[in-house]
């Protein structure tokens, strides 16, 4: 029976748990250790002696007065939620309610590991899948020219079924505008298409039922080279797009002026991933197959003509970047089978040192990562921390910080070539969960911004969601055959 404890609002706790479940998780010790033990061996702790460790704790630990006032509370173990409720009722913190850190302390312990429940099943590979900023919508792009937008609050009903225009190879990336009115999609073409997703029509067939406007990024290259777009993102204010391309460049498109505003010859190889660093839009992060992450400051780009800084540490190409949103920290996924955490205050003005040519031949598109390469370290690694355990092969696997609202960005999570989703503790580096269901690479996954729910999508075409738990119940493990019967019925 799923019971909401008396006096707790959904805004304060999200998915509240029954008293029995809370006591079971917290009276036996650390939920983190339990998750690690139940999902495989954990990595040795990082024990970060760093500012980000303190910032993360401030975002995800109970109020100091509340934890001190609770009899028997241990600083190194999660404080019992039952005791936190009692402390709140007695107003130990002097606030009369849970703080955002109190809420994160509760919610971050309930990882979305139960499931999966089927969202959709498609006959082609899923390449991208993300929640909207408020979690009300979820969109997924497939190799078979389709993009689906699901209404999460209406039982995952398909709100928009989009058939892409002039698709080359696959949909490489999609991005939803902050106001959730427009969606852009890219493929191995210099044309990025934008559509109105707020229209009433469910079926959106390119230039037949709805207009899919083309934004041409090739103007700056004089149209002399047909390149592809690997990554495209809206700015926080929705006025600009930033894109990374196969011609080693970064493009910025001004949507209000409807023209390309900036092209940066950024790297020595494909720019696989780009994003804005924060709400200001001044800083852009980029990652490339030249093994480097770069930081670009648009305020001084014209004068300097080069990157504001370079972050070295990966031994192979960068597949994805995610910003913490504070203009300071970011993470990158690399083909060297590692996620790295960066502080841009540690960046250098140029590549700090040369790396010796690797003593092996390897192509991530069809070969396994060489065992002898796993022990290699970059001699000038500038990263703050490294997280390993997942695999990055065949495709540009993505990684993210967990949501600020419900976890205080306490975790890092990533898809993996081995068909799983991995969740790491940001501070300790421990592998706290491994979600197993798919039988093909998981290229993308997304954690709901407010609730303990995660959706993963795979090259097999399955899009599934994981929760803690749905309606207080854990689903019966389902075979592949059973999932397909459920889908078609």
Short mmCIF file of C-alpha atoms in Angstrom, two decimals:
data_model
loop_
_atom_site.label_atom_id
_atom_site.label_comp_id
_atom_site.label_asym_id
_atom_site.label_seq_id
_atom_site.Cartn_x
_atom_site.Cartn_y
_atom_site.Cartn_z
CA UNK A 1 0.00 0.00 0.00
CA UNK A 2 1.46 3.36 -1.01
CA UNK A 3 0.77 5.76 1.87
CA UNK A 4 1.70 9.42 2.05
CA UNK A 5 2.79 10.21 5.63
CA UNK A 6 0.59 12.72 7.34
CA UNK A 7 1.61 16.33 6.87
CA UNK A 8 3.95 15.81 3.92
CA UNK A 9 3.13 17.58 0.70
CA UNK A 10 4.08 16.25 -2.71
CA UNK A 11 6.01 19.50 -3.30
CA UNK A 12 8.17 18.73 -0.29
CA UNK A 13 8.89 15.07 -0.93
CA UNK A 14 7.87 14.22 -4.48
CA UNK A 15 7.14 10.51 -4.30
CA UNK A 16 6.57 10.00 -0.57
CA UNK A 17 7.08 6.53 0.82
CA UNK A 18 5.25 4.61 3.49
CA UNK A 19 6.64 4.64 7.02
CA UNK A 20 7.58 0.98 6.70
CA UNK A 21 9.61 1.61 3.54
CA UNK A 22 11.39 4.58 5.11
CA UNK A 23 12.37 2.66 8.25
CA UNK A 24 13.51 -0.30 6.15
CA UNK A 25 15.85 1.90 4.11
CA UNK A 26 17.30 4.03 6.88
CA UNK A 27 17.38 1.98 10.08
CA UNK A 28 19.60 -0.63 8.47
CA UNK A 29 22.30 1.90 7.52
CA UNK A 30 23.36 3.66 4.40
CA UNK A 31 21.07 3.39 1.42
CA UNK A 32 24.05 4.17 -0.75
CA UNK A 33 25.90 1.07 0.40
CA UNK A 34 22.79 -1.03 -0.08
CA UNK A 35 22.33 0.20 -3.64
CA UNK A 36 25.97 -0.46 -4.39
CA UNK A 37 25.83 -3.99 -2.98
CA UNK A 38 22.65 -4.88 -4.85
CA UNK A 39 23.79 -3.59 -8.23
CA UNK A 40 27.33 -4.83 -8.43
CA UNK A 41 30.70 -3.82 -7.09
CA UNK A 42 31.32 -0.14 -6.41
CA UNK A 43 34.33 1.87 -7.33
CA UNK A 44 36.88 2.95 -4.76
CA UNK A 45 35.81 6.23 -3.16
CA UNK A 46 37.27 9.41 -4.62
CA UNK A 47 37.01 11.35 -1.35
CA UNK A 48 37.07 14.65 -3.21
CA UNK A 49 38.81 17.32 -1.18
CA UNK A 50 37.29 19.95 -3.36
CA UNK A 51 34.79 22.76 -3.41
CA UNK A 52 32.29 20.77 -5.44
CA UNK A 53 32.11 18.14 -2.69
CA UNK A 54 31.04 20.81 -0.23
CA UNK A 55 28.61 22.38 -2.67
CA UNK A 56 27.01 19.00 -3.31
CA UNK A 57 26.67 18.32 0.40
CA UNK A 58 25.06 21.70 0.97
CA UNK A 59 22.51 20.86 -1.70
CA UNK A 60 21.70 17.33 -0.50
CA UNK A 61 22.15 17.14 3.29
CA UNK A 62 19.60 17.94 6.01
CA UNK A 63 19.59 21.35 7.63
CA UNK A 64 22.40 21.50 10.21
CA UNK A 65 20.10 22.42 13.11
CA UNK A 66 17.70 19.64 12.15
CA UNK A 67 20.33 16.92 11.99
CA UNK A 68 22.05 18.05 15.20
CA UNK A 69 18.80 18.16 17.13
CA UNK A 70 17.80 14.63 16.18
CA UNK A 71 18.89 12.19 18.91
CA UNK A 72 21.30 9.57 17.63
CA UNK A 73 21.79 11.10 14.18
CA UNK A 74 25.09 10.03 12.63
CA UNK A 75 26.91 12.50 10.44
CA UNK A 76 28.26 9.80 8.12
CA UNK A 77 24.95 8.02 7.59
CA UNK A 78 21.68 9.22 6.07
CA UNK A 79 19.42 10.77 8.68
CA UNK A 80 16.19 8.79 9.10
CA UNK A 81 13.31 10.42 7.25
CA UNK A 82 10.97 9.47 10.09
CA UNK A 83 13.19 11.39 12.51
CA UNK A 84 13.41 14.27 10.05
CA UNK A 85 9.61 14.42 10.03
CA UNK A 86 9.57 14.50 13.80
CA UNK A 87 12.20 17.23 13.78
CA UNK A 88 10.19 19.25 11.31
CA UNK A 89 7.04 18.94 13.43
CA UNK A 90 9.03 20.19 16.45
CA UNK A 91 10.52 22.94 14.25
CA UNK A 92 14.12 22.10 15.22
CA UNK A 93 15.42 23.95 12.17
CA UNK A 94 13.39 27.05 12.95
CA UNK A 95 12.01 27.02 9.40
CA UNK A 96 8.76 25.18 10.00
CA UNK A 97 9.25 23.18 6.82
CA UNK A 98 11.77 21.16 4.87
CA UNK A 99 14.47 23.15 3.08
CA UNK A 100 15.45 22.29 -0.48
CA UNK A 101 18.47 20.40 0.91
CA UNK A 102 16.18 18.45 3.29
CA UNK A 103 14.01 17.49 0.34
CA UNK A 104 17.02 16.41 -1.71
CA UNK A 105 18.28 14.34 1.23
CA UNK A 106 15.00 12.42 1.17
CA UNK A 107 14.52 12.06 -2.57
CA UNK A 108 18.13 11.40 -3.54
CA UNK A 109 18.11 8.19 -1.49
CA UNK A 110 15.27 6.71 -3.55
CA UNK A 111 16.95 5.92 -6.84
CA UNK A 112 14.73 5.11 -9.85
CA UNK A 113 15.86 1.50 -10.05
CA UNK A 114 12.52 -0.37 -10.12
CA UNK A 115 11.14 -1.46 -13.44
CA UNK A 116 11.14 -1.22 -16.27
CA UNK A 117 7.73 -0.14 -17.51
CA UNK A 118 7.37 0.07 -21.26
CA UNK A 119 6.87 3.54 -22.76
CA UNK A 120 7.18 2.61 -26.43
CA UNK A 121 8.75 0.13 -28.78
CA UNK A 122 9.90 1.13 -32.23
CA UNK A 123 11.31 -0.86 -35.14
CA UNK A 124 14.39 1.41 -35.42
CA UNK A 125 17.21 2.56 -33.16
CA UNK A 126 16.55 5.20 -30.52
CA UNK A 127 19.26 7.86 -30.65
CA UNK A 128 18.03 10.67 -28.39
CA UNK A 129 15.47 10.85 -25.57
CA UNK A 130 14.93 13.64 -23.03
CA UNK A 131 12.40 15.13 -20.61
CA UNK A 132 11.34 18.73 -21.06
CA UNK A 133 12.60 21.20 -18.44
CA UNK A 134 9.40 20.88 -16.37
CA UNK A 135 9.03 17.12 -16.90
CA UNK A 136 5.59 17.35 -18.49
CA UNK A 137 6.82 16.16 -21.90
CA UNK A 138 9.25 13.53 -23.10
CA UNK A 139 10.65 13.36 -26.62
CA UNK A 140 12.56 10.60 -28.40
CA UNK A 141 14.20 10.51 -31.82
CA UNK A 142 14.72 7.35 -33.88
CA UNK A 143 16.82 6.37 -36.84
CA UNK A 144 13.71 5.64 -38.87
CA UNK A 145 12.96 9.36 -39.37
CA UNK A 146 10.53 9.59 -36.44
CA UNK A 147 10.46 11.84 -33.40
CA UNK A 148 7.77 11.21 -30.80
CA UNK A 149 6.68 13.62 -28.09
CA UNK A 150 4.85 12.01 -25.16
CA UNK A 151 2.63 13.79 -22.64
CA UNK A 152 3.95 12.42 -19.34
CA UNK A 153 1.07 13.83 -17.31
CA UNK A 154 -1.54 12.17 -19.55
CA UNK A 155 -0.33 8.60 -19.23
CA UNK A 156 2.48 8.94 -21.79
CA UNK A 157 0.03 9.56 -24.60
CA UNK A 158 1.71 10.51 -27.89
CA UNK A 159 1.14 14.26 -28.23
CA UNK A 160 3.15 14.69 -31.41
CA UNK A 161 4.31 12.18 -34.00
CA UNK A 162 6.91 13.85 -36.20
CA UNK A 163 8.28 12.50 -39.47
CA UNK A 164 11.58 14.20 -40.19
CA UNK A 165 12.53 15.87 -43.45
CA UNK A 166 15.62 15.08 -45.57
CA UNK A 167 17.08 12.75 -42.97
CA UNK A 168 20.66 11.64 -43.51
CA UNK A 169 21.62 8.46 -41.68
CA UNK A 170 19.75 9.21 -38.46
CA UNK A 171 18.43 11.93 -36.18
CA UNK A 172 21.66 12.86 -34.43
CA UNK A 173 20.17 15.28 -31.92
CA UNK A 174 17.03 17.12 -30.90
CA UNK A 175 16.37 20.04 -28.57
CA UNK A 176 13.16 21.48 -27.14
CA UNK A 177 12.85 25.23 -26.65
CA UNK A 178 12.54 26.50 -23.05
CA UNK A 179 8.91 27.50 -23.63
CA UNK A 180 8.23 24.04 -25.11
CA UNK A 181 6.75 25.52 -28.27
CA UNK A 182 9.47 24.57 -30.76
CA UNK A 183 11.69 21.58 -31.38
CA UNK A 184 14.79 21.41 -33.55
CA UNK A 185 16.28 18.24 -35.00
CA UNK A 186 19.56 17.59 -36.76
CA UNK A 187 21.09 14.86 -38.88
CA UNK A 188 24.24 14.42 -40.96
CA UNK A 189 23.36 17.55 -42.88
CA UNK A 190 24.15 21.27 -42.49
CA UNK A 191 20.40 21.96 -42.32
CA UNK A 192 18.77 22.00 -38.87
CA UNK A 193 14.97 21.82 -38.97
CA UNK A 194 12.64 23.60 -36.54
CA UNK A 195 8.96 22.84 -36.02
CA UNK A 196 6.09 24.16 -33.94
CA UNK A 197 5.19 21.44 -31.45
CA UNK A 198 2.42 23.51 -29.87
CA UNK A 199 0.06 23.05 -32.82
CA UNK A 200 -3.05 20.90 -32.46
CA UNK A 201 -2.08 18.36 -35.13
CA UNK A 202 -0.79 15.06 -33.77
CA UNK A 203 0.79 13.91 -37.03
CA UNK A 204 3.56 16.19 -38.28
CA UNK A 205 4.81 15.08 -41.69
CA UNK A 206 7.53 17.38 -43.00
CA UNK A 207 6.08 20.04 -45.31
CA UNK A 208 2.93 17.99 -45.93
CA UNK A 209 0.86 18.37 -42.77
CA UNK A 210 3.18 20.94 -41.12
CA UNK A 211 6.08 23.16 -42.10
CA UNK A 212 9.53 22.05 -40.96
CA UNK A 213 11.59 25.20 -41.50
CA UNK A 214 15.22 24.63 -42.47
CA UNK A 215 17.97 26.64 -40.78
CA UNK A 216 21.00 26.53 -43.08
CA UNK A 217 24.32 26.51 -41.24
CA UNK A 218 26.44 26.11 -44.38
CA UNK A 219 26.42 29.82 -45.29
CA UNK A 220 29.55 30.47 -43.22
CA UNK A 221 31.31 27.64 -45.02
CA UNK A 222 30.21 29.03 -48.42
CA UNK A 223 28.29 25.83 -49.02
CA UNK A 224 31.52 24.24 -50.22
CA UNK A 225 31.43 21.32 -47.85
CA UNK A 226 28.49 19.16 -46.95
CA UNK A 227 28.93 18.51 -43.25
CA UNK A 228 26.73 16.95 -40.61
CA UNK A 229 25.47 18.18 -37.24
CA UNK A 230 26.22 15.96 -34.24
CA UNK A 231 24.87 18.19 -31.48
CA UNK A 232 22.35 21.05 -31.25
CA UNK A 233 21.06 22.93 -28.18
CA UNK A 234 18.76 25.85 -27.44
CA UNK A 235 20.06 28.67 -25.29
CA UNK A 236 18.30 29.16 -21.95
CA UNK A 237 16.37 32.15 -23.29
CA UNK A 238 15.38 30.27 -26.47
CA UNK A 239 16.80 32.95 -28.78
CA UNK A 240 19.80 31.03 -30.10
CA UNK A 241 20.96 27.59 -31.14
CA UNK A 242 24.48 26.23 -30.76
CA UNK A 243 25.60 23.30 -32.91
CA UNK A 244 28.68 21.09 -33.24
CA UNK A 245 29.59 19.66 -36.63
CA UNK A 246 31.69 17.22 -38.60
CA UNK A 247 33.65 20.09 -40.16
CA UNK A 248 35.37 20.65 -36.78
CA UNK A 249 33.32 23.79 -36.11
CA UNK A 250 30.84 25.34 -33.70
CA UNK A 251 27.88 27.25 -35.13
CA UNK A 252 25.60 29.75 -33.36
CA UNK A 253 22.29 30.57 -35.04
CA UNK A 254 20.26 33.66 -34.10
CA UNK A 255 16.61 32.60 -34.23
CA UNK A 256 15.21 36.12 -33.86
CA UNK A 257 17.27 37.46 -36.77
CA UNK A 258 16.87 34.12 -38.60
CA UNK A 259 20.51 33.97 -39.60
CA UNK A 260 23.80 32.38 -38.68
CA UNK A 261 25.60 34.72 -36.27
CA UNK A 262 28.85 32.88 -35.55
CA UNK A 263 31.07 30.11 -36.86
CA UNK A 264 34.09 29.01 -34.83
CA UNK A 265 36.75 26.73 -36.37
CA UNK A 266 37.00 25.09 -32.97
CA UNK A 267 38.84 21.77 -33.10
CA UNK A 268 41.08 19.52 -35.17
CA UNK A 269 38.40 16.86 -35.57
CA UNK A 270 34.63 16.31 -35.36
CA UNK A 271 32.86 18.43 -32.74
CA UNK A 272 30.63 15.75 -31.24
CA UNK A 273 29.03 17.79 -28.49
CA UNK A 274 28.34 21.42 -27.53
CA UNK A 275 26.29 23.20 -24.88
CA UNK A 276 25.87 26.58 -23.21
CA UNK A 277 27.56 26.75 -19.82
CA UNK A 278 24.82 28.68 -18.01
CA UNK A 279 21.89 31.03 -18.40
CA UNK A 280 24.02 33.97 -19.55
CA UNK A 281 24.85 32.34 -22.90
CA UNK A 282 28.32 33.88 -22.89
CA UNK A 283 30.22 30.62 -22.36
CA UNK A 284 30.06 27.60 -24.67
CA UNK A 285 31.56 24.18 -23.94
CA UNK A 286 32.66 21.88 -26.76
CA UNK A 287 34.06 18.36 -27.01
CA UNK A 288 35.74 16.74 -29.98
CA UNK A 289 37.38 13.65 -31.39
CA UNK A 290 40.68 15.49 -30.89
CA UNK A 291 40.33 14.41 -27.21
CA UNK A 292 39.90 17.98 -25.94
CA UNK A 293 37.17 19.88 -24.14
CA UNK A 294 37.25 23.61 -24.83
CA UNK A 295 35.64 26.67 -23.26
CA UNK A 296 34.65 29.58 -25.50
CA UNK A 297 33.87 33.06 -24.16
CA UNK A 298 31.87 34.96 -26.78
CA UNK A 299 32.59 38.29 -25.07
CA UNK A 300 36.25 38.16 -26.07
CA UNK A 301 36.19 35.74 -29.00
CA UNK A 302 36.44 38.44 -31.67
CA UNK A 303 39.51 39.99 -30.08
CA UNK A 304 41.34 36.80 -29.16
CA UNK A 305 40.09 34.48 -31.89
CA UNK A 306 40.70 31.40 -29.81
CA UNK A 307 39.28 29.37 -26.95
CA UNK A 308 39.21 30.90 -23.49
CA UNK A 309 40.65 27.64 -22.20
CA UNK A 310 41.35 23.98 -22.89
CA UNK A 311 40.73 20.98 -20.64
CA UNK A 312 43.00 18.00 -21.23
CA UNK A 313 42.74 14.55 -19.67
CA UNK A 314 40.85 12.25 -22.02
CA UNK A 315 42.93 9.84 -24.07
CA UNK A 316 40.26 9.38 -26.74
CA UNK A 317 37.51 11.45 -28.32
CA UNK A 318 34.73 13.18 -26.37
CA UNK A 319 31.20 11.88 -27.01
CA UNK A 320 29.11 14.19 -24.81
CA UNK A 321 29.24 17.14 -22.39
CA UNK A 322 26.80 18.24 -19.71
CA UNK A 323 27.04 21.50 -17.79
CA UNK A 324 26.18 21.74 -14.12
CA UNK A 325 24.56 25.05 -15.04
CA UNK A 326 26.78 27.18 -12.82
CA UNK A 327 29.31 28.26 -15.45
CA UNK A 328 32.00 26.41 -13.55
CA UNK A 329 31.64 22.62 -13.60
CA UNK A 330 30.93 20.18 -16.42
CA UNK A 331 31.23 16.47 -17.15
CA UNK A 332 32.36 14.72 -20.32
CA UNK A 333 31.96 11.18 -21.60
CA UNK A 334 34.95 9.83 -23.51
CA UNK A 335 35.81 6.98 -25.82
CA UNK A 336 38.53 6.09 -23.29
CA UNK A 337 35.61 4.54 -21.33
CA UNK A 338 35.52 7.25 -18.67
CA UNK A 339 33.46 10.21 -17.50
CA UNK A 340 35.49 13.15 -16.25
CA UNK A 341 34.45 16.02 -13.99
CA UNK A 342 35.98 19.40 -14.81
CA UNK A 343 36.36 22.79 -13.11
CA UNK A 344 36.96 25.43 -15.79
CA UNK A 345 39.03 27.46 -13.31
CA UNK A 346 41.68 24.77 -13.83
CA UNK A 347 41.74 25.10 -17.62
CA UNK A 348 44.90 26.06 -19.49
CA UNK A 349 45.43 28.49 -22.36
CA UNK A 350 46.54 25.66 -24.67
CA UNK A 351 46.92 21.90 -24.76
CA UNK A 352 49.19 21.43 -21.76
CA UNK A 353 51.29 18.60 -23.13
CA UNK A 354 51.55 16.11 -25.95
CA UNK A 355 50.45 12.54 -25.47
CA UNK A 356 52.55 9.75 -26.86
CA UNK A 357 51.03 7.92 -29.77
CA UNK A 358 48.98 5.03 -28.45
CA UNK A 359 50.78 1.68 -28.74
CA UNK A 360 47.76 -0.08 -30.24
CA UNK A 361 45.34 0.15 -33.14
CA UNK A 362 41.74 0.76 -32.18
CA UNK A 363 38.51 1.97 -33.79
CA UNK A 364 35.61 2.42 -31.38
CA UNK A 365 33.05 1.92 -34.16
CA UNK A 366 33.68 -1.81 -34.39
CA UNK A 367 36.44 -2.87 -31.95
CA UNK A 368 36.36 -3.50 -28.21
CA UNK A 369 38.49 -1.23 -26.06
CA UNK A 370 41.98 -2.76 -25.66
CA UNK A 371 42.59 -4.13 -22.13
CA UNK A 372 46.08 -2.62 -22.07
CA UNK A 373 44.60 0.83 -22.64
CA UNK A 374 42.52 0.82 -19.46
CA UNK A 375 45.54 1.47 -17.24
CA UNK A 376 46.86 4.37 -19.29
CA UNK A 377 46.69 7.85 -17.76
CA UNK A 378 47.03 11.25 -19.36
CA UNK A 379 50.28 12.80 -18.09
CA UNK A 380 48.63 16.23 -17.76
CA UNK A 381 45.12 15.30 -16.63
CA UNK A 382 43.34 18.47 -15.46
CA UNK A 383 40.08 16.80 -14.47
CA UNK A 384 38.75 16.90 -10.93
CA UNK A 385 37.55 13.27 -10.91
CA UNK A 386 37.14 10.25 -13.18
CA UNK A 387 34.26 7.74 -13.17
CA UNK A 388 34.60 4.33 -14.83
CA UNK A 389 32.56 1.14 -15.17
CA UNK A 390 30.36 1.82 -18.19
CA UNK A 391 31.44 1.35 -21.81
CA UNK A 392 31.53 3.91 -24.63
CA UNK A 393 31.56 2.11 -27.98
CA UNK A 394 29.86 2.22 -31.42
CA UNK A 395 27.99 5.49 -30.80
CA UNK A 396 28.17 8.83 -28.95
CA UNK A 397 27.01 7.68 -25.51
CA UNK A 398 25.59 10.50 -23.33
CA UNK A 399 26.02 11.37 -19.64
CA UNK A 400 24.35 13.86 -17.29
CA UNK A 401 24.20 15.36 -13.82
CA UNK A 402 21.15 14.17 -11.88
CA UNK A 403 18.42 16.82 -11.29
CA UNK A 404 19.04 19.67 -8.88
CA UNK A 405 15.48 19.75 -7.50
CA UNK A 406 15.29 16.16 -6.29
CA UNK A 407 18.94 15.13 -5.82
CA UNK A 408 20.99 18.31 -5.48
CA UNK A 409 22.96 17.01 -8.51
CA UNK A 410 24.39 14.36 -6.23
CA UNK A 411 24.78 11.78 -9.00
CA UNK A 412 26.11 11.33 -12.51
CA UNK A 413 24.33 8.91 -14.84
CA UNK A 414 25.12 7.56 -18.27
CA UNK A 415 24.05 5.15 -20.96
CA UNK A 416 26.42 2.39 -21.97
CA UNK A 417 27.33 0.12 -24.88
CA UNK A 418 26.77 -2.92 -22.63
CA UNK A 419 23.00 -2.17 -22.68
CA UNK A 420 22.81 -0.74 -19.15
CA UNK A 421 22.37 2.61 -17.42
CA UNK A 422 25.00 3.43 -14.77
CA UNK A 423 24.57 5.83 -11.84
CA UNK A 424 27.63 7.13 -9.96
CA UNK A 425 27.88 9.13 -6.76
CA UNK A 426 29.44 12.46 -7.74
CA UNK A 427 31.54 12.85 -4.58
CA UNK A 428 32.62 9.31 -3.71
CA UNK A 429 32.75 7.93 -7.25
CA UNK A 430 30.85 4.84 -6.09
CA UNK A 431 28.72 3.01 -8.64
CA UNK A 432 25.36 3.12 -6.86
CA UNK A 433 23.05 1.58 -9.47
CA UNK A 434 23.10 -0.36 -12.72
CA UNK A 435 19.80 -0.61 -14.62
CA UNK A 436 19.61 -3.75 -16.75
CA UNK A 437 16.92 -4.42 -19.33
CA UNK A 438 18.03 -3.58 -22.86
CA UNK A 439 19.92 -5.90 -25.17
CA UNK A 440 21.51 -3.17 -27.33
CA UNK A 441 23.55 -0.02 -26.60
CA UNK A 442 21.79 2.64 -24.50
CA UNK A 443 22.77 5.87 -26.23
CA UNK A 444 20.63 8.23 -24.20
CA UNK A 445 18.70 8.37 -20.92
CA UNK A 446 16.95 11.09 -18.93
CA UNK A 447 16.09 11.62 -15.23
CA UNK A 448 12.80 13.38 -14.52
CA UNK A 449 13.52 16.88 -13.11
CA UNK A 450 11.20 16.48 -10.11
CA UNK A 451 10.55 12.80 -9.37
CA UNK A 452 12.58 9.59 -9.01
CA UNK A 453 11.88 8.49 -12.57
CA UNK A 454 14.42 7.73 -15.30
CA UNK A 455 13.77 6.83 -18.93
CA UNK A 456 16.28 4.91 -21.04
CA UNK A 457 16.25 4.31 -24.78
CA UNK A 458 18.19 1.78 -26.77
CA UNK A 459 19.24 0.76 -30.26
CA UNK A 460 16.79 -2.12 -30.03
CA UNK A 461 13.98 0.48 -30.19
CA UNK A 462 12.73 0.09 -26.61
CA UNK A 463 11.96 3.19 -24.55
CA UNK A 464 11.35 2.22 -20.91
CA UNK A 465 10.96 4.03 -17.62
CA UNK A 466 12.37 3.22 -14.19
CA UNK A 467 10.84 4.51 -10.96
CA UNK A 468 10.89 4.19 -7.19
CA UNK A 469 8.26 2.83 -7.35
CA UNK A 470 5.20 3.29 -9.57
CA UNK A 471 2.11 3.35 -7.35
CA UNK A 472 4.09 1.65 -4.59
CA UNK A 473 4.49 -1.56 -6.57
CA UNK A 474 7.41 -3.22 -8.26
CA UNK A 475 6.63 -4.73 -11.68
CA UNK A 476 7.10 -8.41 -12.32
CA UNK A 477 10.26 -8.94 -14.41
CA UNK A 478 9.19 -9.24 -18.02
CA UNK A 479 10.81 -11.19 -20.80
CA UNK A 480 11.30 -9.56 -24.18
CA UNK A 481 8.44 -11.59 -25.62
CA UNK A 482 6.08 -10.48 -22.88
CA UNK A 483 6.96 -6.81 -23.43
CA UNK A 484 6.13 -7.12 -27.11
CA UNK A 485 2.76 -8.73 -26.42
CA UNK A 486 1.96 -5.95 -23.99
CA UNK A 487 2.91 -3.34 -26.59
CA UNK A 488 0.79 -4.68 -29.41
CA UNK A 489 -2.24 -5.31 -27.28
#
